[in-house]
mmCIF file of C-alpha atoms and ligand atoms in Angstrom:
data_model
loop_
_atom_site.group_PDB
_atom_site.id
_atom_site.type_symbol
_atom_site.label_atom_id
_atom_site.label_comp_id
_atom_site.label_asym_id
_atom_site.label_seq_id
_atom_site.Cartn_x
_atom_site.Cartn_y
_atom_site.Cartn_z
ATOM 1 C CA MET A 7 8.398 14.520 -71.789
ATOM 2 C CA ILE A 8 12.096 14.035 -72.627
ATOM 3 C CA HIS A 9 12.651 17.404 -71.067
ATOM 4 C CA ARG A 10 11.027 16.345 -67.829
ATOM 5 C CA ILE A 11 13.035 13.107 -67.671
ATOM 6 C CA MET A 12 16.248 15.014 -68.342
ATOM 7 C CA ARG A 13 15.408 17.459 -65.559
ATOM 8 C CA SER A 14 14.790 14.582 -63.077
ATOM 9 C CA VAL A 15 18.079 12.940 -64.065
ATOM 10 C CA VAL A 16 19.952 16.210 -63.568
ATOM 11 C CA CYS A 17 18.273 16.687 -60.171
ATOM 12 C CA ALA A 18 19.121 13.138 -59.130
ATOM 13 C CA LEU A 19 22.745 13.589 -60.195
ATOM 14 C CA ALA A 20 22.984 16.887 -58.339
ATOM 15 C CA LEU A 21 21.576 15.229 -55.211
ATOM 16 C CA LEU A 22 24.040 12.344 -55.516
ATOM 17 C CA ALA A 23 26.933 14.785 -55.934
ATOM 18 C CA ALA A 24 25.779 16.727 -52.878
ATOM 19 C CA LEU A 25 25.503 13.518 -50.831
ATOM 20 C CA GLN A 26 28.932 12.387 -51.976
ATOM 21 C CA ALA A 27 30.451 15.757 -51.141
ATOM 22 C CA HIS A 28 28.818 15.502 -47.715
ATOM 23 C CA ALA A 29 30.240 12.013 -47.127
ATOM 24 C CA GLN A 30 33.664 13.089 -48.349
ATOM 25 C CA GLN A 31 33.603 16.004 -45.970
ATOM 26 C CA TYR A 32 33.601 13.780 -42.897
ATOM 27 C CA PRO A 33 35.140 14.640 -40.514
ATOM 28 C CA ALA A 34 34.382 18.342 -40.674
ATOM 29 C CA LYS A 35 34.455 19.074 -36.940
ATOM 30 C CA VAL A 36 35.740 17.816 -33.602
ATOM 31 C CA ILE A 37 34.966 14.170 -32.772
ATOM 32 C CA THR A 38 34.166 13.380 -29.143
ATOM 33 C CA ILE A 39 34.952 9.970 -27.662
ATOM 34 C CA ILE A 40 32.958 9.102 -24.560
ATOM 35 C CA VAL A 41 34.974 7.146 -21.987
ATOM 36 C CA PRO A 42 32.782 5.645 -19.274
ATOM 37 C CA PHE A 43 35.351 5.927 -16.447
ATOM 38 C CA ALA A 44 37.130 8.728 -14.589
ATOM 39 C CA ALA A 45 40.021 10.680 -16.105
ATOM 40 C CA GLY A 46 43.520 9.417 -15.378
ATOM 41 C CA GLY A 47 42.573 5.716 -15.339
ATOM 42 C CA PRO A 48 43.362 2.911 -17.787
ATOM 43 C CA SER A 49 40.450 3.377 -20.215
ATOM 44 C CA ASP A 50 41.109 7.109 -20.276
ATOM 45 C CA THR A 51 44.777 6.478 -21.087
ATOM 46 C CA ILE A 52 43.985 3.991 -23.875
ATOM 47 C CA ALA A 53 41.370 6.374 -25.302
ATOM 48 C CA ARG A 54 43.628 9.437 -25.245
ATOM 49 C CA LEU A 55 46.558 7.638 -26.884
ATOM 50 C CA THR A 56 44.252 6.176 -29.538
ATOM 51 C CA ALA A 57 42.390 9.453 -30.122
ATOM 52 C CA GLN A 58 45.580 11.388 -30.675
ATOM 53 C CA THR A 59 46.961 8.985 -33.281
ATOM 54 C CA MET A 60 43.610 8.289 -34.931
ATOM 55 C CA GLY A 61 42.969 12.016 -35.165
ATOM 56 C CA THR A 62 46.156 12.404 -37.193
ATOM 57 C CA ALA A 63 45.046 9.607 -39.540
ATOM 58 C CA LEU A 64 41.599 11.205 -39.920
ATOM 59 C CA LYS A 65 42.917 14.789 -40.102
ATOM 60 C CA ALA A 66 40.529 15.678 -37.308
ATOM 61 C CA THR A 67 40.668 16.619 -33.657
ATOM 62 C CA MET A 68 39.431 13.848 -31.398
ATOM 63 C CA ILE A 69 38.723 14.655 -27.781
ATOM 64 C CA VAL A 70 37.827 12.474 -24.812
ATOM 65 C CA GLU A 71 34.824 13.136 -22.598
ATOM 66 C CA ASN A 72 34.728 11.194 -19.332
ATOM 67 C CA VAL A 73 31.213 10.065 -18.414
ATOM 68 C CA PRO A 74 31.894 7.809 -15.406
ATOM 69 C CA GLY A 75 29.618 5.908 -13.056
ATOM 70 C CA ALA A 76 27.866 2.567 -12.575
ATOM 71 C CA GLY A 77 30.815 0.553 -13.915
ATOM 72 C CA GLY A 78 30.673 2.106 -17.391
ATOM 73 C CA THR A 79 26.945 1.759 -18.004
ATOM 74 C CA ILE A 80 26.182 5.488 -17.660
ATOM 75 C CA GLY A 81 28.632 6.363 -20.433
ATOM 76 C CA ALA A 82 27.282 3.529 -22.586
ATOM 77 C CA ALA A 83 23.722 4.809 -22.138
ATOM 78 C CA ARG A 84 24.919 8.299 -23.089
ATOM 79 C CA LEU A 85 26.236 7.040 -26.427
ATOM 80 C CA THR A 86 22.867 5.556 -27.304
ATOM 81 C CA GLN A 87 21.390 9.079 -27.004
ATOM 82 C CA ALA A 88 23.970 10.607 -29.376
ATOM 83 C CA LYS A 89 23.347 11.458 -33.024
ATOM 84 C CA PRO A 90 24.677 8.691 -35.314
ATOM 85 C CA ASP A 91 26.740 11.118 -37.382
ATOM 86 C CA GLY A 92 30.281 10.004 -36.539
ATOM 87 C CA TYR A 93 30.943 12.919 -34.203
ATOM 88 C CA THR A 94 30.246 11.067 -30.951
ATOM 89 C CA LEU A 95 31.980 7.740 -30.381
ATOM 90 C CA PHE A 96 32.552 5.446 -27.426
ATOM 91 C CA ILE A 97 35.478 3.454 -26.062
ATOM 92 C CA HIS A 98 34.707 0.746 -23.545
ATOM 93 C CA HIS A 99 36.359 -2.492 -22.469
ATOM 94 C CA ILE A 100 35.398 -6.038 -21.532
ATOM 95 C CA GLY A 101 32.814 -4.486 -19.183
ATOM 96 C CA HIS A 102 30.547 -3.832 -22.163
ATOM 97 C CA ALA A 103 30.253 -7.618 -22.449
ATOM 98 C CA THR A 104 29.801 -8.332 -18.728
ATOM 99 C CA ALA A 105 27.241 -5.567 -17.993
ATOM 100 C CA PRO A 106 24.272 -7.407 -19.569
ATOM 101 C CA ALA A 107 24.687 -10.224 -17.017
ATOM 102 C CA LEU A 108 25.606 -7.973 -14.095
ATOM 103 C CA TYR A 109 22.842 -5.393 -14.407
ATOM 104 C CA ARG A 110 19.224 -6.426 -14.012
ATOM 105 C CA LYS A 111 18.095 -3.282 -15.786
ATOM 106 C CA LEU A 112 20.044 -1.645 -18.585
ATOM 107 C CA SER A 113 18.503 1.052 -20.758
ATOM 108 C CA TYR A 114 20.299 -0.378 -23.809
ATOM 109 C CA ASP A 115 21.217 -3.617 -25.516
ATOM 110 C CA ALA A 116 25.022 -3.966 -25.661
ATOM 111 C CA MET A 117 24.917 -5.635 -29.079
ATOM 112 C CA ARG A 118 21.906 -4.103 -30.810
ATOM 113 C CA ASP A 119 22.279 -0.436 -29.862
ATOM 114 C CA PHE A 120 25.910 0.074 -30.919
ATOM 115 C CA ASP A 121 27.690 0.041 -34.272
ATOM 116 C CA PRO A 122 31.059 -1.668 -33.734
ATOM 117 C CA VAL A 123 34.095 0.073 -35.269
ATOM 118 C CA GLY A 124 36.936 -2.178 -34.110
ATOM 119 C CA LEU A 125 38.967 -3.642 -31.287
ATOM 120 C CA ILE A 126 41.843 -1.587 -29.885
ATOM 121 C CA ASN A 127 44.006 -3.544 -27.447
ATOM 122 C CA ASP A 128 44.512 -6.533 -25.201
ATOM 123 C CA GLY A 129 45.921 -5.620 -21.819
ATOM 124 C CA ALA A 130 47.196 -7.339 -18.719
ATOM 125 C CA MET A 131 46.039 -6.674 -15.178
ATOM 126 C CA THR A 132 48.160 -6.701 -12.043
ATOM 127 C CA PHE A 133 47.353 -7.510 -8.473
ATOM 128 C CA VAL A 134 48.696 -4.570 -6.444
ATOM 129 C CA ALA A 135 48.587 -3.467 -2.795
ATOM 130 C CA ARG A 136 49.431 -0.376 -0.794
ATOM 131 C CA LYS A 137 53.167 -0.044 -0.277
ATOM 132 C CA ASP A 138 53.136 -1.084 3.376
ATOM 133 C CA PHE A 139 50.750 -4.024 2.981
ATOM 134 C CA PRO A 140 52.146 -6.827 5.181
ATOM 135 C CA ALA A 141 52.721 -9.531 2.536
ATOM 136 C CA LYS A 142 55.786 -9.900 0.351
ATOM 137 C CA ASP A 143 54.299 -12.311 -2.198
ATOM 138 C CA LEU A 144 50.937 -13.713 -3.257
ATOM 139 C CA LYS A 145 51.156 -16.726 -0.950
ATOM 140 C CA GLU A 146 51.677 -14.446 2.056
ATOM 141 C CA LEU A 147 48.866 -12.203 0.816
ATOM 142 C CA LEU A 148 46.491 -15.170 0.612
ATOM 143 C CA ALA A 149 47.428 -16.255 4.142
ATOM 144 C CA TYR A 150 47.017 -12.706 5.453
ATOM 145 C CA VAL A 151 43.627 -12.308 3.772
ATOM 146 C CA ALA A 152 42.443 -15.666 5.166
ATOM 147 C CA ALA A 153 43.371 -14.551 8.686
ATOM 148 C CA ASN A 154 42.028 -10.993 8.340
ATOM 149 C CA LYS A 155 39.078 -11.254 5.965
ATOM 150 C CA ASP A 156 36.948 -8.800 7.926
ATOM 151 C CA LYS A 157 39.694 -6.206 8.040
ATOM 152 C CA VAL A 158 41.026 -6.040 4.483
ATOM 153 C CA ASN A 159 39.366 -4.241 1.594
ATOM 154 C CA MET A 160 39.661 -4.207 -2.141
ATOM 155 C CA ALA A 161 39.097 -1.235 -4.458
ATOM 156 C CA ASN A 162 37.401 -1.407 -7.840
ATOM 157 C CA ALA A 163 35.849 0.856 -10.486
ATOM 158 C CA GLY A 164 32.258 -0.242 -9.857
ATOM 159 C CA VAL A 165 30.183 -3.260 -10.828
ATOM 160 C CA GLY A 166 30.987 -3.991 -14.457
ATOM 161 C CA SER A 167 34.528 -2.660 -14.407
ATOM 162 C CA ALA A 168 37.538 -4.850 -15.144
ATOM 163 C CA SER A 169 38.832 -4.400 -11.590
ATOM 164 C CA HIS A 170 35.457 -5.587 -10.302
ATOM 165 C CA LEU A 171 35.522 -8.625 -12.600
ATOM 166 C CA CYS A 172 39.067 -9.505 -11.522
ATOM 167 C CA GLY A 173 38.158 -8.997 -7.843
ATOM 168 C CA MET A 174 35.091 -11.198 -8.275
ATOM 169 C CA LEU A 175 37.246 -13.972 -9.782
ATOM 170 C CA PHE A 176 39.746 -13.534 -6.944
ATOM 171 C CA MET A 177 37.083 -13.888 -4.259
ATOM 172 C CA SER A 178 35.649 -16.893 -6.011
ATOM 173 C CA ALA A 179 39.146 -18.470 -6.312
ATOM 174 C CA ILE A 180 39.811 -18.036 -2.579
ATOM 175 C CA LYS A 181 36.148 -18.761 -1.671
ATOM 176 C CA THR A 182 36.005 -15.667 0.531
ATOM 177 C CA ASP A 183 33.864 -12.534 0.359
ATOM 178 C CA LEU A 184 35.781 -9.336 0.990
ATOM 179 C CA THR A 185 34.753 -5.733 1.497
ATOM 180 C CA THR A 186 34.952 -3.909 -1.818
ATOM 181 C CA ILE A 187 35.174 -0.160 -2.296
ATOM 182 C CA PRO A 188 33.804 1.139 -5.612
ATOM 183 C CA TYR A 189 35.200 4.237 -7.333
ATOM 184 C CA LYS A 190 34.284 5.936 -10.604
ATOM 185 C CA GLY A 191 37.449 4.583 -12.140
ATOM 186 C CA THR A 192 40.730 3.091 -10.987
ATOM 187 C CA GLY A 193 42.376 6.501 -11.555
ATOM 188 C CA PRO A 194 40.798 7.778 -8.296
ATOM 189 C CA ALA A 195 41.065 4.290 -6.707
ATOM 190 C CA MET A 196 44.817 4.346 -7.338
ATOM 191 C CA ASN A 197 45.094 7.705 -5.551
ATOM 192 C CA ASP A 198 43.616 6.081 -2.452
ATOM 193 C CA LEU A 199 45.829 3.015 -2.786
ATOM 194 C CA LEU A 200 48.870 5.296 -2.989
ATOM 195 C CA GLY A 201 47.557 7.172 0.038
ATOM 196 C CA GLY A 202 47.104 3.909 1.978
ATOM 197 C CA GLN A 203 43.303 4.330 2.379
ATOM 198 C CA VAL A 204 42.577 0.991 0.661
ATOM 199 C CA ASP A 205 44.514 -2.285 0.822
ATOM 200 C CA PHE A 206 44.657 -3.766 -2.658
ATOM 201 C CA MET A 207 43.105 -4.020 -6.105
ATOM 202 C CA CYS A 208 43.452 -5.786 -9.404
ATOM 203 C CA ASP A 209 44.000 -3.149 -12.061
ATOM 204 C CA GLN A 210 45.190 -2.820 -15.630
ATOM 205 C CA THR A 211 48.924 -2.364 -16.179
ATOM 206 C CA THR A 212 48.094 0.837 -18.073
ATOM 207 C CA ASN A 213 47.405 2.341 -14.654
ATOM 208 C CA THR A 214 49.790 0.432 -12.396
ATOM 209 C CA THR A 215 53.084 0.213 -14.319
ATOM 210 C CA SER A 216 54.556 3.595 -13.367
ATOM 211 C CA HIS A 217 53.638 3.160 -9.673
ATOM 212 C CA ILE A 218 55.057 -0.384 -9.590
ATOM 213 C CA LYS A 219 58.288 0.802 -11.213
ATOM 214 C CA ALA A 220 58.545 3.714 -8.787
ATOM 215 C CA GLY A 221 58.063 1.320 -5.840
ATOM 216 C CA LYS A 222 54.926 3.152 -4.720
ATOM 217 C CA VAL A 223 52.735 0.031 -4.721
ATOM 218 C CA LYS A 224 53.490 -3.667 -4.169
ATOM 219 C CA VAL A 225 52.830 -6.049 -7.037
ATOM 220 C CA TYR A 226 51.931 -9.740 -6.589
ATOM 221 C CA GLY A 227 51.251 -10.999 -10.101
ATOM 222 C CA VAL A 228 50.060 -10.359 -13.660
ATOM 223 C CA THR A 229 46.775 -11.865 -14.812
ATOM 224 C CA THR A 230 47.959 -12.982 -18.252
ATOM 225 C CA ALA A 231 48.845 -16.593 -19.046
ATOM 226 C CA LYS A 232 52.462 -15.535 -19.705
ATOM 227 C CA ARG A 233 54.676 -12.909 -18.080
ATOM 228 C CA ILE A 234 54.678 -9.538 -19.857
ATOM 229 C CA GLY A 235 57.600 -7.847 -21.618
ATOM 230 C CA SER A 236 57.339 -4.543 -19.740
ATOM 231 C CA MET A 237 57.673 -6.228 -16.302
ATOM 232 C CA PRO A 238 59.294 -9.630 -16.884
ATOM 233 C CA GLU A 239 60.250 -9.941 -13.224
ATOM 234 C CA VAL A 240 56.593 -10.052 -12.104
ATOM 235 C CA PRO A 241 55.231 -13.625 -11.941
ATOM 236 C CA THR A 242 51.908 -14.631 -13.425
ATOM 237 C CA MET A 243 49.141 -15.159 -10.883
ATOM 238 C CA SER A 244 49.359 -18.877 -11.674
ATOM 239 C CA GLU A 245 53.089 -18.969 -10.933
ATOM 240 C CA ALA A 246 52.539 -16.927 -7.782
ATOM 241 C CA GLY A 247 49.990 -19.329 -6.315
ATOM 242 C CA LEU A 248 46.556 -19.034 -7.944
ATOM 243 C CA PRO A 249 46.501 -21.554 -10.805
ATOM 244 C CA ASN A 250 44.564 -20.638 -13.957
ATOM 245 C CA PHE A 251 43.835 -17.124 -12.766
ATOM 246 C CA THR A 252 43.773 -15.222 -16.058
ATOM 247 C CA VAL A 253 41.956 -12.081 -17.214
ATOM 248 C CA THR A 254 42.774 -10.000 -20.276
ATOM 249 C CA VAL A 255 41.145 -6.624 -20.773
ATOM 250 C CA TRP A 256 40.234 -5.634 -24.313
ATOM 251 C CA HIS A 257 39.086 -2.156 -25.298
ATOM 252 C CA ALA A 258 37.046 -1.368 -28.397
ATOM 253 C CA LEU A 259 35.601 1.571 -30.315
ATOM 254 C CA TYR A 260 31.870 1.944 -31.078
ATOM 255 C CA ALA A 261 29.623 4.425 -32.861
ATOM 256 C CA PRO A 262 25.929 5.001 -32.153
ATOM 257 C CA LYS A 263 23.557 2.610 -33.920
ATOM 258 C CA GLY A 264 22.642 3.893 -37.372
ATOM 259 C CA THR A 265 25.946 5.612 -38.176
ATOM 260 C CA PRO A 266 26.426 5.578 -41.988
ATOM 261 C CA LYS A 267 28.538 2.606 -43.093
ATOM 262 C CA ALA A 268 30.914 4.876 -45.026
ATOM 263 C CA ILE A 269 31.739 6.718 -41.802
ATOM 264 C CA VAL A 270 32.137 3.513 -39.758
ATOM 265 C CA ASP A 271 34.493 2.180 -42.434
ATOM 266 C CA GLN A 272 36.464 5.399 -42.471
ATOM 267 C CA LEU A 273 36.809 5.258 -38.675
ATOM 268 C CA SER A 274 37.838 1.633 -38.751
ATOM 269 C CA LYS A 275 40.524 2.384 -41.356
ATOM 270 C CA ALA A 276 41.837 5.262 -39.249
ATOM 271 C CA LEU A 277 41.881 2.969 -36.198
ATOM 272 C CA GLN A 278 43.925 0.409 -38.136
ATOM 273 C CA GLU A 279 46.343 3.183 -39.196
ATOM 274 C CA ALA A 280 46.678 4.367 -35.601
ATOM 275 C CA LEU A 281 47.389 0.870 -34.269
ATOM 276 C CA LYS A 282 50.258 0.498 -36.769
ATOM 277 C CA ASP A 283 51.904 3.691 -35.570
ATOM 278 C CA PRO A 284 55.311 2.884 -33.975
ATOM 279 C CA THR A 285 54.981 5.571 -31.282
ATOM 280 C CA LEU A 286 51.562 4.319 -30.224
ATOM 281 C CA LYS A 287 52.783 0.716 -30.256
ATOM 282 C CA GLN A 288 55.722 1.643 -28.037
ATOM 283 C CA ARG A 289 53.523 3.587 -25.589
ATOM 284 C CA PHE A 290 51.125 0.649 -25.364
ATOM 285 C CA ALA A 291 54.010 -1.814 -24.880
ATOM 286 C CA ASP A 292 55.569 0.329 -22.128
ATOM 287 C CA LEU A 293 52.227 0.123 -20.340
ATOM 288 C CA GLY A 294 51.950 -3.663 -20.674
ATOM 289 C CA SER A 295 49.309 -3.446 -23.374
ATOM 290 C CA GLU A 296 49.209 -4.624 -26.958
ATOM 291 C CA PRO A 297 47.386 -3.122 -29.952
ATOM 292 C CA VAL A 298 45.272 -5.760 -31.704
ATOM 293 C CA ALA A 299 46.260 -7.143 -35.119
ATOM 294 C CA GLN A 300 44.880 -5.173 -38.082
ATOM 295 C CA ASP A 301 42.178 -7.708 -38.875
ATOM 296 C CA ARG A 302 40.712 -7.322 -35.376
ATOM 297 C CA ALA A 303 40.365 -3.537 -35.657
ATOM 298 C CA THR A 304 37.249 -4.066 -37.780
ATOM 299 C CA PRO A 305 33.480 -3.936 -37.169
ATOM 300 C CA GLU A 306 33.112 -7.663 -38.018
ATOM 301 C CA ALA A 307 35.827 -8.811 -35.611
ATOM 302 C CA LEU A 308 34.430 -6.650 -32.802
ATOM 303 C CA ARG A 309 30.898 -7.933 -33.392
ATOM 304 C CA VAL A 310 32.154 -11.532 -33.112
ATOM 305 C CA GLN A 311 34.279 -10.795 -30.019
ATOM 306 C CA LEU A 312 31.491 -8.926 -28.216
ATOM 307 C CA LYS A 313 29.012 -11.709 -28.842
ATOM 308 C CA SER A 314 31.410 -14.440 -27.729
ATOM 309 C CA GLU A 315 32.417 -12.504 -24.587
ATOM 310 C CA ILE A 316 28.756 -11.881 -23.664
ATOM 311 C CA ASP A 317 28.146 -15.620 -24.106
ATOM 312 C CA LYS A 318 31.276 -16.517 -22.130
ATOM 313 C CA TRP A 319 30.795 -14.250 -19.094
ATOM 314 C CA GLY A 320 27.004 -14.481 -18.739
ATOM 315 C CA PRO A 321 26.936 -17.974 -17.208
ATOM 316 C CA ILE A 322 30.056 -17.330 -15.060
ATOM 317 C CA ILE A 323 28.485 -14.195 -13.580
ATOM 318 C CA LYS A 324 25.124 -15.860 -13.079
ATOM 319 C CA ALA A 325 26.820 -18.777 -11.309
ATOM 320 C CA ALA A 326 28.704 -16.321 -9.076
ATOM 321 C CA GLY A 327 25.362 -14.697 -8.206
ATOM 322 C CA VAL A 328 26.658 -11.132 -8.540
ATOM 323 C CA PHE A 329 24.139 -8.473 -9.585
ATOM 324 C CA ALA A 330 23.759 -4.736 -9.600
ATOM 325 C CA ASP A 331 20.452 -2.897 -9.762
HETATM 326 N N1 LIG B 18 38.717 0.859 -16.966
HETATM 327 C C1 LIG B 18 38.477 1.438 -15.666
HETATM 328 C C2 LIG B 18 39.032 2.822 -15.593
HETATM 329 O O1 LIG B 18 39.472 3.328 -16.573
HETATM 330 C C3 LIG B 18 39.008 0.585 -14.586
HETATM 331 C C4 LIG B 18 38.379 -0.765 -14.549
HETATM 332 O O2 LIG B 18 37.598 -1.114 -15.406
HETATM 333 O O3 LIG B 18 38.699 -1.473 -13.618
HETATM 334 O O4 LIG B 18 39.042 3.395 -14.552
#
């Protein structure tokens, strides 16, 4: 009898040791981060900068896979199909919180089907136009748009993207519907803005800063409550003529539902390490973006933020009557 008990204890200990060794081994291979927008755009940039620095903290290679389309919802759906083993992750922005109100049918629940890892950044947006757009400031732009509403168009990254949200708020502020042109990300939308094929868009500074500084696009305002350090000469939208026009874009990291807590915690720790890194902080700052404080790069803080953003935007979107199928 004693023999049998001893044997079971030894087996149990061996199993525990094997499980522990397995957990300690993570990460043992490349980690893929799904980004639900096209390469070269703001989410892609935030993801690549974060992946590189987080990878160093984790002693692993982290790569980005772009799965664009339908304003980020195709990439989000893809994550819900992935194995919850810590090797497939997902970076999305504020759009993860607006999609449930914007889309009548989603194959996933934005809260329930994702394991939050932590918030990454808060970023400003800028209102930009093609270089030869005939308006030198926001007031002139508003007058021009009022007189030419059937002629002007506005690019965005699809229903559910930040550029779509900002454009929707713009149209509601000026009480005018405009023609919108959806892309799979503002990376490709920016190419068309630079080429003069579209008139204007509201896009994250991560994507617009270098073109503004090079004089390749016109800028009319930043969407934050205060001016930003990387472009202090650019007025806020409120200062420029649209009072209370503010949007901040936050990105966050998620794992598939059911990922072991030890792995989620390890990822969250590595994210916190990455966001402290001076080089990453400088790159973010140069792009008009700010890493979140350490206590927001946690699963709990992201859960709270996601819930409150879903609750905040739902009624606004419903009142605006904007839907996608
Ligand atoms: N984040 C999108 C992108 O990376 C742009 C957007 O949401 O407006 O292209």
